[in-house]
Short mmCIF file of C-alpha atoms in Angstrom, two decimals:
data_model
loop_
_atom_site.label_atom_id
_atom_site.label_comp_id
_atom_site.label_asym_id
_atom_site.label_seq_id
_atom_site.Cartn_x
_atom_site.Cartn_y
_atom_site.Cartn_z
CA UNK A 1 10.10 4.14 -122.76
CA UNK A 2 8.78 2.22 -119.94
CA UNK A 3 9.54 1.76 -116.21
CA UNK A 4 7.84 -0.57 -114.08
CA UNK A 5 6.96 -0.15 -110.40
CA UNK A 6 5.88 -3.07 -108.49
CA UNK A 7 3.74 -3.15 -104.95
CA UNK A 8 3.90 -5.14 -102.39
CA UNK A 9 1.95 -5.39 -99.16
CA UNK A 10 -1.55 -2.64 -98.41
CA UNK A 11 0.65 -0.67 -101.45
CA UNK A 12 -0.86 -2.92 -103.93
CA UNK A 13 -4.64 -2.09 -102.64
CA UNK A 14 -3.45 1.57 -102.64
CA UNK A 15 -2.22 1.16 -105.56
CA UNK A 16 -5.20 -0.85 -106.90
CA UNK A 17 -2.16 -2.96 -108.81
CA UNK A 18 0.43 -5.43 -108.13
CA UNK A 19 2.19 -3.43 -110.97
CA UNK A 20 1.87 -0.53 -113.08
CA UNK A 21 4.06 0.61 -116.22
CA UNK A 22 5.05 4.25 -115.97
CA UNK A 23 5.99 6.05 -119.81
CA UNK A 24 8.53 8.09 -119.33
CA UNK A 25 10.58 10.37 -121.37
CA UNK A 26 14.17 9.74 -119.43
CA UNK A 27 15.02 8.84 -116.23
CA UNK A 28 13.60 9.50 -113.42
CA UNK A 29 13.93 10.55 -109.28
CA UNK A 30 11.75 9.40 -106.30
CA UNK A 31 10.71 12.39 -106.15
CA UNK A 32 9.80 12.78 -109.93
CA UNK A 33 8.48 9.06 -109.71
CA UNK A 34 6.10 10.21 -106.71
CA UNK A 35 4.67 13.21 -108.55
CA UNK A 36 3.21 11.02 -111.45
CA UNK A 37 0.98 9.04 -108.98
CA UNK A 38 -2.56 9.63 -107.47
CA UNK A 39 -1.56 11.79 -104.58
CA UNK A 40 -2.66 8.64 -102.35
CA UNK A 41 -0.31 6.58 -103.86
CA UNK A 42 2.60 9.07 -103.94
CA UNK A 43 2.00 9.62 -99.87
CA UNK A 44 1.55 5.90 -99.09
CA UNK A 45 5.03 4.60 -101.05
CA UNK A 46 6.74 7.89 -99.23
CA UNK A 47 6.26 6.29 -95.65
CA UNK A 48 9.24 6.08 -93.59
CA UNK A 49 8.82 2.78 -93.17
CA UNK A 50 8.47 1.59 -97.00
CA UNK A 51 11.98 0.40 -98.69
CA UNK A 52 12.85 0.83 -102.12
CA UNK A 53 14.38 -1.99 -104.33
CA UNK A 54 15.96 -0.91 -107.80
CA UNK A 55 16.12 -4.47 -110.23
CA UNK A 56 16.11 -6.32 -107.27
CA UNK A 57 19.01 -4.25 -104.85
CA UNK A 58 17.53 -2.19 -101.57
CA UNK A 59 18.48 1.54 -101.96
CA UNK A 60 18.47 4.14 -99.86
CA UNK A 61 14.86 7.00 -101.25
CA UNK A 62 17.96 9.00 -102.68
CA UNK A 63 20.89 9.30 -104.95
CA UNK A 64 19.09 7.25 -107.69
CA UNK A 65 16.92 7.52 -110.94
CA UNK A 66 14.93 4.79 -112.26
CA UNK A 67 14.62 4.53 -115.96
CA UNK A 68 13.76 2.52 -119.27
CA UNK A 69 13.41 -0.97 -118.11
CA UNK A 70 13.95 -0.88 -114.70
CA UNK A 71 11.92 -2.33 -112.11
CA UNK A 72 11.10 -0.13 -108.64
CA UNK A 73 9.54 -2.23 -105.56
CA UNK A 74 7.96 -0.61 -102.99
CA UNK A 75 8.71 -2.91 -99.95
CA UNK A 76 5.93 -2.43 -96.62
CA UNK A 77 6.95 -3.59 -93.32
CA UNK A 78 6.96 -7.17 -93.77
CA UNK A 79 4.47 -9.85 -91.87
CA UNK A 80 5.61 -13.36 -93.48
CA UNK A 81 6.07 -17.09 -91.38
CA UNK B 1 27.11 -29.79 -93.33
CA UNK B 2 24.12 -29.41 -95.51
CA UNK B 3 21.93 -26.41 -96.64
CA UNK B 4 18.70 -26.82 -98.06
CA UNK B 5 16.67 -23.54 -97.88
CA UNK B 6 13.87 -23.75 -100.30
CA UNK B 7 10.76 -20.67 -101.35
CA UNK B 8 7.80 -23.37 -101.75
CA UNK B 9 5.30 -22.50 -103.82
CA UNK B 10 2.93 -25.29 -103.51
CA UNK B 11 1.61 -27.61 -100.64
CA UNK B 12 4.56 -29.65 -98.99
CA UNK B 13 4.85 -32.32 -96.74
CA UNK B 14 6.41 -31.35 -93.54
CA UNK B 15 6.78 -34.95 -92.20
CA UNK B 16 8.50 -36.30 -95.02
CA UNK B 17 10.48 -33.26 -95.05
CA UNK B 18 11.84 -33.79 -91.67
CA UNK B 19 12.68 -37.35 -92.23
CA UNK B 20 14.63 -37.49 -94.74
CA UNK B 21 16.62 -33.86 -93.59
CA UNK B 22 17.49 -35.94 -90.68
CA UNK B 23 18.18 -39.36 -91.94
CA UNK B 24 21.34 -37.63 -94.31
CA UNK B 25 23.07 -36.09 -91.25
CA UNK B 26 24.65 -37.35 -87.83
CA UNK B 27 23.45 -35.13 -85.19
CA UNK B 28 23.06 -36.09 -82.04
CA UNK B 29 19.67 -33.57 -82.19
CA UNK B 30 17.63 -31.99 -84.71
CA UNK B 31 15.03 -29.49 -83.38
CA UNK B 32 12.25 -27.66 -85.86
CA UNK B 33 9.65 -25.08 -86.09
CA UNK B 34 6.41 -25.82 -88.28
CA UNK B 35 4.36 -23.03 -88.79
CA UNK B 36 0.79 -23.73 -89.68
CA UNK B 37 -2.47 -21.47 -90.93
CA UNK B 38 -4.21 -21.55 -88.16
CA UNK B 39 -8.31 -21.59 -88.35
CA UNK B 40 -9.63 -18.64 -86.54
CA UNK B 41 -8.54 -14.76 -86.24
CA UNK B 42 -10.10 -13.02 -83.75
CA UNK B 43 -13.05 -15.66 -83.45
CA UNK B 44 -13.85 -15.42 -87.16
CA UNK B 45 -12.74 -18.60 -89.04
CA UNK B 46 -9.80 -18.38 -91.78
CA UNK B 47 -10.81 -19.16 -95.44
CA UNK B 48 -7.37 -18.67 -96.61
CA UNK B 49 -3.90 -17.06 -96.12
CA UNK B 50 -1.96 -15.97 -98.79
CA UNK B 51 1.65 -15.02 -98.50
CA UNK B 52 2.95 -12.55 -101.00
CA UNK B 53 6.32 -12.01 -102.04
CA UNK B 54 9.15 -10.60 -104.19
CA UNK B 55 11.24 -12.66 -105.97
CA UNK B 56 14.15 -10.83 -106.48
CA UNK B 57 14.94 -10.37 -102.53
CA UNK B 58 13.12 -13.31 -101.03
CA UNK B 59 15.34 -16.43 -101.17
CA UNK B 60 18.53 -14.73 -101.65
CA UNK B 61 17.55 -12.88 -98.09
CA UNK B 62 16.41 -16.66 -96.80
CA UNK B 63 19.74 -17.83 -98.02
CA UNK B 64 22.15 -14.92 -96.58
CA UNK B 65 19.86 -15.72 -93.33
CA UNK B 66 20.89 -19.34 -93.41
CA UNK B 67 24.33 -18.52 -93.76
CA UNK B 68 24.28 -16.32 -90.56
CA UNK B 69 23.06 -18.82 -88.62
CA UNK B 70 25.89 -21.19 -89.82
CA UNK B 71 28.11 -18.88 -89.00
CA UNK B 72 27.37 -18.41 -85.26
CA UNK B 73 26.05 -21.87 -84.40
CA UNK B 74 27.92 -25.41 -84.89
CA UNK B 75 24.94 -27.07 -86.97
CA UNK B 76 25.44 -30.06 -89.06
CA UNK B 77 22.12 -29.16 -91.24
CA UNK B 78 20.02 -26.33 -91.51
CA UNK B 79 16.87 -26.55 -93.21
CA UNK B 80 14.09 -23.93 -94.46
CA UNK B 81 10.95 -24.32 -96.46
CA UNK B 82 8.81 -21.29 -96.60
CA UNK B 83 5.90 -21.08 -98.92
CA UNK B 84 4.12 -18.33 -100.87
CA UNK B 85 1.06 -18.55 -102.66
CA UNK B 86 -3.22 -18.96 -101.67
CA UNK B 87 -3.13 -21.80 -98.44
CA UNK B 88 -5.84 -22.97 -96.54
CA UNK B 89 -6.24 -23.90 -92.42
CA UNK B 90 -4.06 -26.11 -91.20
CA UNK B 91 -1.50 -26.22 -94.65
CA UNK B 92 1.80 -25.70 -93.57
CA UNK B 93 3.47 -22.59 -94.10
CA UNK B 94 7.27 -22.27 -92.96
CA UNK B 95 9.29 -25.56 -91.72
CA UNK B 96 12.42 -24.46 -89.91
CA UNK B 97 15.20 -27.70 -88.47
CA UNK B 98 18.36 -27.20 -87.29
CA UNK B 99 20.75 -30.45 -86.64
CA UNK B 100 23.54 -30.51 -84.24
CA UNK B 101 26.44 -32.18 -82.33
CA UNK B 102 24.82 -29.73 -79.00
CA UNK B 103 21.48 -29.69 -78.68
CA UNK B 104 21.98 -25.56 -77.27
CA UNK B 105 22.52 -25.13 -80.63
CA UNK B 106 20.18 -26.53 -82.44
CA UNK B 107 17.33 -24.89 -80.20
CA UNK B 108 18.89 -20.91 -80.35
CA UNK B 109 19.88 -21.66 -84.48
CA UNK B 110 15.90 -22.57 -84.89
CA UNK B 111 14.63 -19.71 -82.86
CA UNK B 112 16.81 -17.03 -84.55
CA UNK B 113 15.94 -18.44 -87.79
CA UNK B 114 12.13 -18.07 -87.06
CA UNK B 115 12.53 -14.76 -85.51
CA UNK B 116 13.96 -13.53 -89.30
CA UNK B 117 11.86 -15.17 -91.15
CA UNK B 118 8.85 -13.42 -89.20
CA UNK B 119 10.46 -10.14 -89.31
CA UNK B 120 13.16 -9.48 -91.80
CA UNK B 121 12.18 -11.61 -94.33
CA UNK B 122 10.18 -10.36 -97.82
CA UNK B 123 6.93 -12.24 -97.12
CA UNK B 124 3.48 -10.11 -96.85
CA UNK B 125 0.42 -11.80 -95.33
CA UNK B 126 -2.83 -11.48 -95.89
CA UNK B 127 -6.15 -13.52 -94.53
CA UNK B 128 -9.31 -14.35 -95.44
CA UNK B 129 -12.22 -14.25 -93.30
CA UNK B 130 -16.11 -14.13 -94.28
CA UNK B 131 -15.03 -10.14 -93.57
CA UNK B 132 -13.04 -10.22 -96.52
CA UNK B 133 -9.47 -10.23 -97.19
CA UNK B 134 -7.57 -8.13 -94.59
CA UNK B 135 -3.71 -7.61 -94.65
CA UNK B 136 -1.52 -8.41 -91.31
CA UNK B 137 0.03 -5.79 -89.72
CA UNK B 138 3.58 -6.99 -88.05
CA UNK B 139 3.11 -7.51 -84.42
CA UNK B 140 5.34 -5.57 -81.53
CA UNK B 141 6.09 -8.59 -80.25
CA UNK B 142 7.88 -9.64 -83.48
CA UNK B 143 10.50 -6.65 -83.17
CA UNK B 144 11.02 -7.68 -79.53
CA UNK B 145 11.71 -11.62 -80.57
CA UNK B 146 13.93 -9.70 -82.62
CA UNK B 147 15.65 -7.65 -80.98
CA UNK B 148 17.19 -10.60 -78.78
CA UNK B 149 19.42 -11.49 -81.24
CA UNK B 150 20.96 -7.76 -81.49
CA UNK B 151 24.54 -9.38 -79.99
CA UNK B 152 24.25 -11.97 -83.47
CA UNK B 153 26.55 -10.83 -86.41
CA UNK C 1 -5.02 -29.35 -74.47
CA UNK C 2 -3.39 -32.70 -75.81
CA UNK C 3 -1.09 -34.75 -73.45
CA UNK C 4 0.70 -37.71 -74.76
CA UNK C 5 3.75 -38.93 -72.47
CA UNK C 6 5.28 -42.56 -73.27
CA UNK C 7 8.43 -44.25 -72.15
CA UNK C 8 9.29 -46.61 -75.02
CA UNK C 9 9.95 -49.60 -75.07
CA UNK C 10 11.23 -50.48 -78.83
CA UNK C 11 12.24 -48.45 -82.01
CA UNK C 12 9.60 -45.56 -82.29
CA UNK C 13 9.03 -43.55 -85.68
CA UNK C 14 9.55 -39.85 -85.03
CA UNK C 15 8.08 -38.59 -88.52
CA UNK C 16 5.16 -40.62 -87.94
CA UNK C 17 4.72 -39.48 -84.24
CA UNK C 18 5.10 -35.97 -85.23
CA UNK C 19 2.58 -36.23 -88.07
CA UNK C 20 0.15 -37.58 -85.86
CA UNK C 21 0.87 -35.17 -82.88
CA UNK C 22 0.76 -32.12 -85.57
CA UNK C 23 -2.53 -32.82 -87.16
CA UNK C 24 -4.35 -33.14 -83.45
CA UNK C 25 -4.33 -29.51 -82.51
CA UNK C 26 -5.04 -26.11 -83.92
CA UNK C 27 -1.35 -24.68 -83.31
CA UNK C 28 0.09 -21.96 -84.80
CA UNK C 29 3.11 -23.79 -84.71
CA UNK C 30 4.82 -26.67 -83.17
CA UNK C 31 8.53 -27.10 -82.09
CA UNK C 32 10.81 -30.03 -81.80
CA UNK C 33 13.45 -31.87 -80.57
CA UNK C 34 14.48 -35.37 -81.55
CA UNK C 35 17.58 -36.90 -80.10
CA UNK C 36 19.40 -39.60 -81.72
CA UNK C 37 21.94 -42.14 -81.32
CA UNK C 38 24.90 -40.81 -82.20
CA UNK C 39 27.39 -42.77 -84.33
CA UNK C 40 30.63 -41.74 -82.39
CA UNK C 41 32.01 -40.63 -78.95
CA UNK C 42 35.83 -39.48 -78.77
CA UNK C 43 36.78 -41.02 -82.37
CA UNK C 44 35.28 -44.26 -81.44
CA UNK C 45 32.67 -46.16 -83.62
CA UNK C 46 29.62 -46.16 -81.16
CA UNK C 47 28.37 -50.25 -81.55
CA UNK C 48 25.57 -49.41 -79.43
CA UNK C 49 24.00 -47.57 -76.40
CA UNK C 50 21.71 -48.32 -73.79
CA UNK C 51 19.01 -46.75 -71.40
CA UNK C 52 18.63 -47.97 -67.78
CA UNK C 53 15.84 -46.55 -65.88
CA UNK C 54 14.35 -47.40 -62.94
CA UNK C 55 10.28 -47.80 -63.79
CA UNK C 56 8.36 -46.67 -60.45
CA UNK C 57 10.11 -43.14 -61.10
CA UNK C 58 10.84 -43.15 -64.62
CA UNK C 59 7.08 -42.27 -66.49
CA UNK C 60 5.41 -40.65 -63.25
CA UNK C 61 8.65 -38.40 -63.20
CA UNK C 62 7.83 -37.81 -67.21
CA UNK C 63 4.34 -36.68 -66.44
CA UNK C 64 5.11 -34.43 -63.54
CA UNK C 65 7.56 -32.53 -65.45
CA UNK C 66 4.59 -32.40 -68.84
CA UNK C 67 2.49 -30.86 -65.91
CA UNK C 68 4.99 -28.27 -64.85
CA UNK C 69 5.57 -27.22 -68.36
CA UNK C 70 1.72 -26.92 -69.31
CA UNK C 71 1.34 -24.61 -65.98
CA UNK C 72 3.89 -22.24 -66.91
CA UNK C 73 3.64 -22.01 -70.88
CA UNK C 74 0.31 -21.69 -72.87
CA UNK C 75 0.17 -25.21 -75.07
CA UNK C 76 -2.23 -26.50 -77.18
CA UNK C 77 -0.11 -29.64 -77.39
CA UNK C 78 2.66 -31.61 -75.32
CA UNK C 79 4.23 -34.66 -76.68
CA UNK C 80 7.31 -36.53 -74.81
CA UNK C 81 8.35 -39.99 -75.82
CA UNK C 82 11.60 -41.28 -74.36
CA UNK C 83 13.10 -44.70 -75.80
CA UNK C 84 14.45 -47.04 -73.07
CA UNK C 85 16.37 -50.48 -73.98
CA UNK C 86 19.52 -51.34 -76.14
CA UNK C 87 19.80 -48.75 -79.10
CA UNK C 88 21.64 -48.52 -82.41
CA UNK C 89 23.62 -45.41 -84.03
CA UNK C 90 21.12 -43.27 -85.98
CA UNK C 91 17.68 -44.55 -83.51
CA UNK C 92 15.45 -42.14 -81.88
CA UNK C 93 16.38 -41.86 -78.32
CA UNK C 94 13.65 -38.94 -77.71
CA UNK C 95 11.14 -37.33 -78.95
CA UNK C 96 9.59 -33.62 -77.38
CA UNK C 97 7.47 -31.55 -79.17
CA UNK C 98 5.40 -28.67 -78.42
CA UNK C 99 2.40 -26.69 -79.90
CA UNK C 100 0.97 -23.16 -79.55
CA UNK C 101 -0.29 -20.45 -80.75
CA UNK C 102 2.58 -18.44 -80.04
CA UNK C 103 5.81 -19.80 -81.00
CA UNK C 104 7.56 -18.06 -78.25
CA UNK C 105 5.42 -20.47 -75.86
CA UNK C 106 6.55 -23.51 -77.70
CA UNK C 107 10.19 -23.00 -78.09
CA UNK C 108 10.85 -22.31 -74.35
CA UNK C 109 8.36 -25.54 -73.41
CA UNK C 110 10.25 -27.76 -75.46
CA UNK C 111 13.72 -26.18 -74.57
CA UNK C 112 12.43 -26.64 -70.46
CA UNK C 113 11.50 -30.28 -71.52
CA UNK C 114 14.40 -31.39 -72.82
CA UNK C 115 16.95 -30.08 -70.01
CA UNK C 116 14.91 -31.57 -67.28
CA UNK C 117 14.71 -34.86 -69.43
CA UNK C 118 18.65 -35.17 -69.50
CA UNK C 119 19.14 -34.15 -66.02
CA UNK C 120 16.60 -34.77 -64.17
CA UNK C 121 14.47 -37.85 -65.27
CA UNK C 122 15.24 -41.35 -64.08
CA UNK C 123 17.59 -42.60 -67.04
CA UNK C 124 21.03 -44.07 -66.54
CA UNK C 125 23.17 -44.11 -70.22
CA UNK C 126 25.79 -46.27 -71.54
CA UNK C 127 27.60 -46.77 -74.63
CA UNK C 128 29.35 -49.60 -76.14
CA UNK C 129 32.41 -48.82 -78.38
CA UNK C 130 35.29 -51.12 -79.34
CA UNK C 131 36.60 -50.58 -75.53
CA UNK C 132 33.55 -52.25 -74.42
CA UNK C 133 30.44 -50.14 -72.08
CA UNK C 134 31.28 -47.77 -70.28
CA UNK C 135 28.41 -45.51 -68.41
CA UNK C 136 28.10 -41.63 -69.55
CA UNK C 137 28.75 -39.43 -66.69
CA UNK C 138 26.50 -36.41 -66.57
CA UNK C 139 28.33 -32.64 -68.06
CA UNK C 140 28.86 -29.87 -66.30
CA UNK C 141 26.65 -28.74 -68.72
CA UNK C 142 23.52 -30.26 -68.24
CA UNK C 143 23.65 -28.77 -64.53
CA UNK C 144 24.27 -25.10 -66.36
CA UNK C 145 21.58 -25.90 -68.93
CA UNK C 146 18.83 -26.55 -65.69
CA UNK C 147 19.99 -23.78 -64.10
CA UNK C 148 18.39 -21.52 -66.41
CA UNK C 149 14.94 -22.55 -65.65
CA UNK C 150 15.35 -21.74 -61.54
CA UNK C 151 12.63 -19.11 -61.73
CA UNK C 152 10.37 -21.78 -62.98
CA UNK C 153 8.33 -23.70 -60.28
CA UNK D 1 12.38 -62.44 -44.94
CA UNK D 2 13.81 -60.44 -47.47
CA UNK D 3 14.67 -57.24 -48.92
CA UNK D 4 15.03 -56.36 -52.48
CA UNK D 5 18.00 -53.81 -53.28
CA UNK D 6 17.85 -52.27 -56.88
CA UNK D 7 21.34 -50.50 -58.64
CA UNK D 8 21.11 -48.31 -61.19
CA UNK D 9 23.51 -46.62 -63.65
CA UNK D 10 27.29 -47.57 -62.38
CA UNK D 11 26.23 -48.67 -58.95
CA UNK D 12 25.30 -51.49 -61.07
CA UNK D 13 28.89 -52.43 -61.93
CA UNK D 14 29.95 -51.98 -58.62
CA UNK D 15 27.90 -54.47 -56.90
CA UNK D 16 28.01 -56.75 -59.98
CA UNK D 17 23.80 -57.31 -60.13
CA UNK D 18 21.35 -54.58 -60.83
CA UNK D 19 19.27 -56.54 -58.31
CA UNK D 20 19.95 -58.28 -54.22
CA UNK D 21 17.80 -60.62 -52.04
CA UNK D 22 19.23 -59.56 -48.63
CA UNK D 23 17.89 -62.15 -46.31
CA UNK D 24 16.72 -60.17 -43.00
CA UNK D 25 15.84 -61.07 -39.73
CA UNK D 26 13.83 -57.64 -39.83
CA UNK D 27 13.53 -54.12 -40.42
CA UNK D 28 17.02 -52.44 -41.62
CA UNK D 29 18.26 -49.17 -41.52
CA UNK D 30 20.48 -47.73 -43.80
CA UNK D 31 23.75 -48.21 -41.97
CA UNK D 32 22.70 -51.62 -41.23
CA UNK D 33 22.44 -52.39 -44.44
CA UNK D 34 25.74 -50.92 -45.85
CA UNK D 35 26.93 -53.10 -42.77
CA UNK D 36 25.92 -56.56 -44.67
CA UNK D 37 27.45 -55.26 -48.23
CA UNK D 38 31.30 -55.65 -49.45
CA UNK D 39 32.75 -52.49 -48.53
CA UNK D 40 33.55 -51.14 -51.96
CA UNK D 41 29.48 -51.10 -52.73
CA UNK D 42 28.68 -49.86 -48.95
CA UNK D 43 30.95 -46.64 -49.98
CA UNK D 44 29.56 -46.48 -53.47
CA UNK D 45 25.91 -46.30 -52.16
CA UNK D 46 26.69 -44.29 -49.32
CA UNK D 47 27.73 -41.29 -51.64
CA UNK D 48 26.21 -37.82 -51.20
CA UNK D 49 24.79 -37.74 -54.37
CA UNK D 50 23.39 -41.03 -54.48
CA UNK D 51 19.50 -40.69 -54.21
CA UNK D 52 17.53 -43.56 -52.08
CA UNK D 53 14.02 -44.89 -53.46
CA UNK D 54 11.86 -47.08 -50.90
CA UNK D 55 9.30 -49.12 -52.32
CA UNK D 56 9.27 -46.63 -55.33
CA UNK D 57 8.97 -43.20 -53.32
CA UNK D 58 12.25 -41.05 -52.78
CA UNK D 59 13.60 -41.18 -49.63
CA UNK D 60 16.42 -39.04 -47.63
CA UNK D 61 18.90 -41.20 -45.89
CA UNK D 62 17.81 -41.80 -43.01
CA UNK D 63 14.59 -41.47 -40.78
CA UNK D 64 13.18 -45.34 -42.49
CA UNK D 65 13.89 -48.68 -41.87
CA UNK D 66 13.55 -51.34 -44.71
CA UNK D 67 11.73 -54.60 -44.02
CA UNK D 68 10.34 -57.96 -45.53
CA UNK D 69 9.23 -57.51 -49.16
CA UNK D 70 10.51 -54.07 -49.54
CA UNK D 71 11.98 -52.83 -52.32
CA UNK D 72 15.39 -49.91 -51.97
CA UNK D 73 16.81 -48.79 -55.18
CA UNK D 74 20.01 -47.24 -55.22
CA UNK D 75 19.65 -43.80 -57.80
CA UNK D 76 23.51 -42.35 -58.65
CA UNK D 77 23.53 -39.01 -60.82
CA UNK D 78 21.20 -39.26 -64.18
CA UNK D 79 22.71 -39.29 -67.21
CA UNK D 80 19.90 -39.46 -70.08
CA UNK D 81 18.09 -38.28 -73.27
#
C-alpha cells in the first residue's frame, strides 16, 4: 500500500523530490507521516506556516489520516504573479 | 458578463489577449495588469523564472477568486491568464483585465485581483541567475497590498 | 524613463499601442486603462460622440499632468493617448498605461492619470442619440474621484 | 482691428459659432466685451465657473484687456475621457 506526498515550494529541495511514495501498512497521522521522514524533512513540512492538502482539499495538521492512494501536499507560503 | 480565467502553461500573447477580451464586451473601460519576468534581481541578470504549482488547488482558487471579485464589483468581463512552467525575461507571466460600465471599478476589481494572485494564490517562484536557481521568498509588502482588501467578502 | 503623450487625431489601435509601449521598457508590470465609446446612454442607441478641445491647452495640459505623475510615482514607462474628433460606439476614446517595477507604483499612476484626464484636461464631450447632441455635463463624481489625489502636488 | 473669441463645450450652442471676429476700435476688457454680445451669451460667459484663456494662457477675469489679433477662448466645466 502506497501513499503519495507531494512538495511544493523550498519543500521540494528539502525534500530532494517533487514527490515521494510512502509504503505503508494502514493509514496514517501527521504525526505518524512526519516520523517516517529524514528528521529535516519532518521539521521543515511541520512549519507553522506550511498547509496541508488531502486529494486536493486544505485541512487543518489534525483530525486526519492519510492512507492507500491518497495524495498529501505540503503547501509553503506562496510567491506566484 | 463574461469569465475567462485561464492556468497557461505555455507562452501567450498578451496583446491579442486583450483585444479580443475587449472587443466581446460593452464597457465603457477595461483596465489590466501584465506582469512580466523582469531581467535583473539584485543586479544579476535573470536566465529564467519558473512558476510552480499544484493542480488540484490552483485554478479552482483562481476561479473562486474571480467570482469574489464579481461579486463586489459591477464588471462586465473579468479576465485572468496566469502561467506556470520554465519562462524567460520579458515573457509574460500573469494578464489581469477587468471591464466596466464605471471605470472605479474596473481599477479596484484589477488591483484586488493582482493582490490574490500574488499572495493567496498556489503559485511558487523560483529564478535563475548565473548564482543558480534560488526560490522567492513572499515579500512584506505583499501581505500589506493584502491586507487592504480585509473589508472585501 | 519612456514618455509618449499624443492627442489623436483619428481611430488609434489600443492593442497595437500597448504592444509597442510594453515591449520598450524593463517593467515588472504595466497597468491600463482604455476607455471606449460606449454604445448607450439612458436606453438610447448612442449614433455617435464627439470630443471638443481647445488645442493651445489641450496636449501641453496632457504633458504637465505625465510630469506630475512621473514626480510622484517611480515609472519606467508613461503612455497617454487621448482621441479627439467625431467617434463611433465601440472606438478608443483613451488610452493610459503605466509601467514599473512595482505594481503598486503603476496602478495608482494610471488611476491619478485617468481622473485628472476626465476632469481636468481641456476636452468638452457630446453625444448624439436619436434626440439629437446633447453635451455631457461633468458628475459629481469626477469632482469626488480628483479629490482623492489632494495630497498629491 | 479685431478680436478672435473661441466657445467651447455648450458655450458653443449658446452663441451659435465656436468662433467671433469682434471688430474693435481697441483694447477690451472683459465687461466691455460682454457689453457688445446678446445678453443670453454675455451671462453664459460671465459664469463663475467659466475659465478665460488669452492668447492660449489662462487668465482670471479681470486685470487684462484684449486687443487687435488676440485670441479669448471661453473654457465652461470639462467633461472628457
Amino acid at each position: 500500500m502506497s501513499l503519495k506526498l507531494v512538495f511544493l515550494g523550498r519543500l521540494e529541495d528539502v525534500a530532494g523530490h517533487g514527490e515521494i511514495a510512502l509504503d505503508i501498512a494502514g493509514p496514517l497521522t501527521l504525526s505518524e507521516i512526519a516520523e517516517r521522514l529524514e528528521p529535516q524533512l519532518a521539521v521543515a513540512i511541520s512549519a507553522a506556516n506550511v498547509r496541508i492538502a488531502l486529494n486536493g482539499s486544505l485541512v487543518s495538521p489534525g483530525g486526519w489520516t492519510a492512507g492507500n492512494g491518497d495524495e498529501l501536499a505540503f503547501l509553503p507560503p506562496v510567491s506566484g504573479g | 458578463m463574461i469569465r475567462d480565467v485561464r492556468l497557461a502553461h505555455a507562452d501567450f500573447d498578451p496583446a491579442h489577449e486583450m483585444a479580443h477580451f475587449t472587443a466581446r464586451q460593452d464597457a465603457g473601460g477595461v483596465t489590466s495588469f501584465l506582469g512580466k519576468v523582469r531581467s535583473e534581481a539584485s543586479d544579476n541578470p535573470v536566465l529564467a523564472l519558473e512558476l510552480r504549482h499544484y493542480a488540484p488547488l490552483t485554478l479552482p482558487g483562481m476561479e473562486e477568486l474571480a467570482m469574489r471579485a464579481e461579486r463586489n464589483w459591477k464588471l462586465t468581463g473579468l479576465l485572468i491568464i496566469h502561467r506556470e512552467g520554465v519562462m524567460e525575461p520579458g515573457d509574460p507571466i500573469v494578464l489581469v483585465a477587468c471591464g466596466a460600465r464605471h471605470r472605479r471599478d474596473a481599477f479596484e476589481a484589477s488591483d484586488f485581483l493582482m493582490d490574490h494572485l500574488k499572495s493567496e494564490s498556489w503559485f511558487w517562484k523560483r529564478e535563475k541567475t548565473a548564482n543558480g536557481w534560488r526560490w522567492i521568498e513572499p515579500r512584506a509588502q505583499d501581505a500589506d497590498d493584502l491586507a487592504r482588501w480585509a473589508h472585501i467578502r
